[in-house]
Amino acid sequence: MIASVRGEVTHVGLDHVVVEVGGVGMFVHTTPTTASGCRRGSEVSLATTLVVREDSLTLFGFASPAERDMFVTVQTVSGVGPRLALAMLSVMGPSELAAALASGDSKALTSIPGIGVKSAQRLVLELRDKVGAIPGAAPAAGPGSPTTRPGEEPWRAPVTEALVGLGWSAKQSSDAVERVAVSAPADADIAAYLRLALRELRP
């Protein structure tokens, strides 16, 4: 398994980055929060895991080993694949997700696109005793942070697009962004806006 990558960021997308390692550009799928913390031309270090399928090799990267370990752990549950596992960590950090699983908070889990009541109950049943073994009580800081706050309009589009990509409708995403815009702190970055919007979308 490729446990980590370190190198120069050559491209940043909403849910992926390209990291050049030894002259090879590695396409790494990430959560929107991790991607937003990366900057082109800067060096980044990501904890990673390689998902092997018959027709593909897909690399997933995370800001901390705790996120990676949670990503691997939730996939031990039947019906949870890499895309759903990544969506779970896009909505909740590893410590928040561990708390929801350990406490049996099915309502919090159903706020994740793709997880219904039965799926949430199955996750709790199978993982509540496993998540405590994952080291790291909180996700590490992102692999870089912006130094300036984007203007009002520049942050809205990427945050809305990220929410739609995670499974919410365009209207739900737009409404959440509008609510965040009313009270967003002056020094927030895109990652912070995304976290605030995700909270707005939870039931």
mmCIF file of C-alpha atoms in Angstrom:
data_model
loop_
_atom_site.group_PDB
_atom_site.id
_atom_site.type_symbol
_atom_site.label_atom_id
_atom_site.label_comp_id
_atom_site.label_asym_id
_atom_site.label_seq_id
_atom_site.Cartn_x
_atom_site.Cartn_y
_atom_site.Cartn_z
ATOM 1 C CA MET A 1 0.000 0.000 0.000
ATOM 2 C CA ILE A 2 1.159 3.543 -0.697
ATOM 3 C CA ALA A 3 0.966 4.949 2.840
ATOM 4 C CA SER A 4 1.921 8.543 2.044
ATOM 5 C CA VAL A 5 3.050 10.891 -0.701
ATOM 6 C CA ARG A 6 5.112 14.042 -0.497
ATOM 7 C CA GLY A 7 5.883 16.408 -3.306
ATOM 8 C CA GLU A 8 4.992 19.564 -5.176
ATOM 9 C CA VAL A 9 1.334 20.260 -5.894
ATOM 10 C CA THR A 10 0.929 20.814 -9.633
ATOM 11 C CA HIS A 11 -2.870 20.924 -9.811
ATOM 12 C CA VAL A 12 -5.730 21.484 -7.352
ATOM 13 C CA GLY A 13 -9.337 20.479 -8.047
ATOM 14 C CA LEU A 14 -12.417 20.559 -5.828
ATOM 15 C CA ASP A 15 -11.951 16.953 -4.729
ATOM 16 C CA HIS A 16 -8.489 15.988 -5.926
ATOM 17 C CA VAL A 17 -4.919 17.168 -6.259
ATOM 18 C CA VAL A 18 -1.991 16.168 -8.451
ATOM 19 C CA VAL A 19 1.265 15.727 -6.540
ATOM 20 C CA GLU A 20 4.555 15.328 -8.393
ATOM 21 C CA VAL A 21 6.637 12.605 -6.758
ATOM 22 C CA GLY A 22 9.987 11.749 -8.331
ATOM 23 C CA GLY A 23 8.957 13.254 -11.654
ATOM 24 C CA VAL A 24 5.622 11.403 -11.704
ATOM 25 C CA GLY A 25 2.343 13.282 -11.287
ATOM 26 C CA MET A 26 0.104 11.321 -8.915
ATOM 27 C CA PHE A 27 -3.651 11.982 -9.103
ATOM 28 C CA VAL A 28 -4.919 11.866 -5.528
ATOM 29 C CA HIS A 29 -8.619 11.918 -4.618
ATOM 30 C CA THR A 30 -9.287 13.953 -1.458
ATOM 31 C CA THR A 31 -12.060 15.567 0.533
ATOM 32 C CA PRO A 32 -12.915 19.123 -0.596
ATOM 33 C CA THR A 33 -11.463 20.443 2.673
ATOM 34 C CA THR A 34 -8.098 18.766 2.100
ATOM 35 C CA ALA A 35 -7.984 19.915 -1.528
ATOM 36 C CA SER A 36 -8.791 23.507 -0.578
ATOM 37 C CA GLY A 37 -5.808 23.534 1.771
ATOM 38 C CA CYS A 38 -3.351 22.726 -1.017
ATOM 39 C CA ARG A 39 -1.658 25.345 -3.161
ATOM 40 C CA ARG A 40 -0.055 24.939 -6.588
ATOM 41 C CA GLY A 41 3.714 25.118 -6.385
ATOM 42 C CA SER A 42 3.841 24.301 -2.667
ATOM 43 C CA GLU A 43 4.979 21.038 -1.102
ATOM 44 C CA VAL A 44 2.399 18.819 0.512
ATOM 45 C CA SER A 45 2.490 15.603 2.512
ATOM 46 C CA LEU A 46 -0.622 13.430 2.499
ATOM 47 C CA ALA A 47 -1.470 10.185 4.254
ATOM 48 C CA THR A 48 -2.736 7.884 1.502
ATOM 49 C CA THR A 49 -4.299 4.537 0.713
ATOM 50 C CA LEU A 50 -4.448 2.777 -2.639
ATOM 51 C CA VAL A 51 -7.747 1.154 -3.627
ATOM 52 C CA VAL A 52 -7.179 -1.696 -6.064
ATOM 53 C CA ARG A 53 -9.951 -2.847 -8.404
ATOM 54 C CA GLU A 54 -9.859 -5.143 -11.425
ATOM 55 C CA ASP A 55 -9.914 -2.196 -13.806
ATOM 56 C CA SER A 56 -8.372 0.599 -11.752
ATOM 57 C CA LEU A 57 -5.843 1.729 -9.185
ATOM 58 C CA THR A 58 -7.174 4.741 -7.267
ATOM 59 C CA LEU A 59 -5.154 6.740 -4.754
ATOM 60 C CA PHE A 60 -6.921 8.586 -1.926
ATOM 61 C CA GLY A 61 -5.136 11.208 0.178
ATOM 62 C CA PHE A 62 -5.869 12.733 3.558
ATOM 63 C CA ALA A 63 -4.584 15.554 5.727
ATOM 64 C CA SER A 64 -3.916 13.163 8.621
ATOM 65 C CA PRO A 65 -3.376 9.443 9.280
ATOM 66 C CA ALA A 66 -6.551 9.494 11.428
ATOM 67 C CA GLU A 67 -8.632 10.455 8.393
ATOM 68 C CA ARG A 68 -6.995 7.730 6.307
ATOM 69 C CA ASP A 69 -7.538 5.109 8.998
ATOM 70 C CA MET A 70 -11.197 6.067 9.349
ATOM 71 C CA PHE A 71 -11.584 5.900 5.553
ATOM 72 C CA VAL A 72 -10.253 2.333 5.608
ATOM 73 C CA THR A 73 -12.277 1.312 8.677
ATOM 74 C CA VAL A 74 -15.714 2.391 7.439
ATOM 75 C CA GLN A 75 -15.202 0.365 4.261
ATOM 76 C CA THR A 76 -15.186 -2.837 6.311
ATOM 77 C CA VAL A 77 -18.966 -2.422 6.471
ATOM 78 C CA SER A 78 -20.867 -4.068 3.621
ATOM 79 C CA GLY A 79 -22.133 -1.538 1.106
ATOM 80 C CA VAL A 80 -19.595 1.168 1.955
ATOM 81 C CA GLY A 81 -17.162 1.799 -0.879
ATOM 82 C CA PRO A 82 -14.471 4.431 -1.384
ATOM 83 C CA ARG A 83 -16.833 7.122 -2.707
ATOM 84 C CA LEU A 84 -19.222 6.832 0.235
ATOM 85 C CA ALA A 85 -16.333 6.635 2.696
ATOM 86 C CA LEU A 86 -14.901 9.844 1.223
ATOM 87 C CA ALA A 87 -18.322 11.527 1.445
ATOM 88 C CA MET A 88 -18.497 10.574 5.130
ATOM 89 C CA LEU A 89 -15.171 12.271 5.813
ATOM 90 C CA SER A 90 -16.176 15.271 3.711
ATOM 91 C CA VAL A 91 -19.158 15.873 5.981
ATOM 92 C CA MET A 92 -17.491 14.883 9.280
ATOM 93 C CA GLY A 93 -13.905 14.845 10.487
ATOM 94 C CA PRO A 94 -12.573 11.550 11.885
ATOM 95 C CA SER A 95 -13.147 12.512 15.517
ATOM 96 C CA GLU A 96 -16.709 13.704 14.856
ATOM 97 C CA LEU A 97 -17.478 10.580 12.841
ATOM 98 C CA ALA A 98 -15.988 8.369 15.560
ATOM 99 C CA ALA A 99 -18.124 10.132 18.170
ATOM 100 C CA ALA A 100 -21.303 9.614 16.113
ATOM 101 C CA LEU A 101 -20.529 5.927 15.627
ATOM 102 C CA ALA A 102 -19.521 5.310 19.243
ATOM 103 C CA SER A 103 -22.611 7.067 20.626
ATOM 104 C CA GLY A 104 -25.005 5.504 18.119
ATOM 105 C CA ASP A 105 -26.014 8.883 16.680
ATOM 106 C CA SER A 106 -27.808 7.607 13.586
ATOM 107 C CA LYS A 107 -29.373 10.999 12.907
ATOM 108 C CA ALA A 108 -25.971 12.606 12.425
ATOM 109 C CA LEU A 109 -24.916 9.795 10.107
ATOM 110 C CA THR A 110 -27.997 10.156 7.907
ATOM 111 C CA SER A 111 -26.929 13.740 7.147
ATOM 112 C CA ILE A 112 -24.329 12.163 4.850
ATOM 113 C CA PRO A 113 -25.543 11.739 1.246
ATOM 114 C CA GLY A 114 -26.031 8.048 0.477
ATOM 115 C CA ILE A 115 -26.638 6.929 4.070
ATOM 116 C CA GLY A 116 -30.181 6.104 5.106
ATOM 117 C CA VAL A 117 -31.523 5.033 8.477
ATOM 118 C CA LYS A 118 -30.785 1.329 7.970
ATOM 119 C CA SER A 119 -27.290 2.027 6.688
ATOM 120 C CA ALA A 120 -26.599 4.289 9.664
ATOM 121 C CA GLN A 121 -27.776 1.621 12.085
ATOM 122 C CA ARG A 122 -25.557 -0.967 10.406
ATOM 123 C CA LEU A 123 -22.562 1.356 10.595
ATOM 124 C CA VAL A 124 -23.132 1.910 14.307
ATOM 125 C CA LEU A 125 -23.619 -1.799 14.988
ATOM 126 C CA GLU A 126 -20.454 -2.861 13.193
ATOM 127 C CA LEU A 127 -18.123 0.030 14.006
ATOM 128 C CA ARG A 128 -18.971 1.429 17.434
ATOM 129 C CA ASP A 129 -16.395 -0.839 19.095
ATOM 130 C CA LYS A 130 -13.748 -0.343 16.392
ATOM 131 C CA VAL A 131 -13.498 3.426 16.074
ATOM 132 C CA GLY A 132 -11.922 3.854 19.503
ATOM 133 C CA ALA A 133 -8.841 2.051 18.223
ATOM 134 C CA ILE A 134 -8.179 4.738 15.621
ATOM 135 C CA PRO A 135 -5.465 7.060 16.952
ATOM 136 C CA GLY A 136 -5.868 10.810 16.614
ATOM 137 C CA ALA A 137 -8.712 12.539 18.393
ATOM 138 C CA ALA A 138 -8.968 15.285 15.801
ATOM 139 C CA PRO A 139 -7.933 15.740 12.176
ATOM 140 C CA ALA A 140 -4.637 17.472 11.589
ATOM 141 C CA ALA A 141 -4.563 20.941 10.107
ATOM 142 C CA GLY A 142 -4.814 21.023 6.340
ATOM 143 C CA PRO A 143 -1.611 20.819 4.299
ATOM 144 C CA GLY A 144 -1.463 24.547 3.860
ATOM 145 C CA SER A 145 -3.779 27.483 4.432
ATOM 146 C CA PRO A 146 -4.696 30.465 2.340
ATOM 147 C CA THR A 147 -3.279 33.781 3.464
ATOM 148 C CA THR A 148 -6.081 35.942 2.132
ATOM 149 C CA ARG A 149 -9.839 35.689 2.367
ATOM 150 C CA PRO A 150 -11.486 35.232 -1.032
ATOM 151 C CA GLY A 151 -14.133 37.771 -1.962
ATOM 152 C CA GLU A 152 -17.788 37.046 -1.533
ATOM 153 C CA GLU A 153 -18.485 35.845 -5.069
ATOM 154 C CA PRO A 154 -15.281 33.770 -5.642
ATOM 155 C CA TRP A 155 -15.942 31.423 -2.713
ATOM 156 C CA ARG A 156 -19.623 30.808 -3.418
ATOM 157 C CA ALA A 157 -19.241 28.907 -6.697
ATOM 158 C CA PRO A 158 -16.629 26.352 -5.573
ATOM 159 C CA VAL A 159 -18.411 25.699 -2.268
ATOM 160 C CA THR A 160 -21.762 25.227 -4.032
ATOM 161 C CA GLU A 161 -20.154 22.911 -6.596
ATOM 162 C CA ALA A 162 -18.480 20.875 -3.845
ATOM 163 C CA LEU A 163 -21.814 20.422 -2.039
ATOM 164 C CA VAL A 164 -23.516 19.258 -5.231
ATOM 165 C CA GLY A 165 -20.645 16.846 -5.802
ATOM 166 C CA LEU A 166 -21.249 15.411 -2.328
ATOM 167 C CA GLY A 167 -24.861 14.609 -3.188
ATOM 168 C CA TRP A 168 -27.048 17.564 -2.278
ATOM 169 C CA SER A 169 -29.286 19.212 -4.860
ATOM 170 C CA ALA A 170 -28.332 22.490 -6.491
ATOM 171 C CA LYS A 171 -31.123 24.281 -4.593
ATOM 172 C CA GLN A 172 -30.121 22.811 -1.217
ATOM 173 C CA SER A 173 -26.504 23.754 -1.877
ATOM 174 C CA SER A 174 -27.347 27.270 -3.006
ATOM 175 C CA ASP A 175 -29.631 27.866 -0.032
ATOM 176 C CA ALA A 176 -26.966 26.648 2.403
ATOM 177 C CA VAL A 177 -24.375 28.950 0.836
ATOM 178 C CA GLU A 178 -26.762 31.896 1.105
ATOM 179 C CA ARG A 179 -27.313 31.203 4.803
ATOM 180 C CA VAL A 180 -23.574 30.956 5.398
ATOM 181 C CA ALA A 181 -22.943 34.212 3.521
ATOM 182 C CA VAL A 182 -25.095 36.129 6.005
ATOM 183 C CA SER A 183 -22.955 35.222 8.999
ATOM 184 C CA ALA A 184 -19.606 34.137 7.530
ATOM 185 C CA PRO A 185 -16.620 35.453 9.515
ATOM 186 C CA ALA A 186 -14.488 38.044 7.776
ATOM 187 C CA ASP A 187 -11.315 35.931 7.962
ATOM 188 C CA ALA A 188 -12.829 32.624 6.750
ATOM 189 C CA ASP A 189 -11.238 30.585 3.971
ATOM 190 C CA ILE A 190 -12.945 28.275 1.475
ATOM 191 C CA ALA A 191 -12.501 25.225 3.717
ATOM 192 C CA ALA A 192 -14.204 27.080 6.573
ATOM 193 C CA TYR A 193 -17.083 28.145 4.323
ATOM 194 C CA LEU A 194 -17.520 24.531 3.235
ATOM 195 C CA ARG A 195 -17.636 23.277 6.827
ATOM 196 C CA LEU A 196 -20.212 25.934 7.722
ATOM 197 C CA ALA A 197 -22.354 25.034 4.708
ATOM 198 C CA LEU A 198 -22.224 21.341 5.623
ATOM 199 C CA ARG A 199 -23.517 22.191 9.095
ATOM 200 C CA GLU A 200 -26.383 24.133 7.525
ATOM 201 C CA LEU A 201 -27.368 21.059 5.516
ATOM 202 C CA ARG A 202 -27.608 18.719 8.474
ATOM 203 C CA PRO A 203 -31.150 18.008 9.655
#
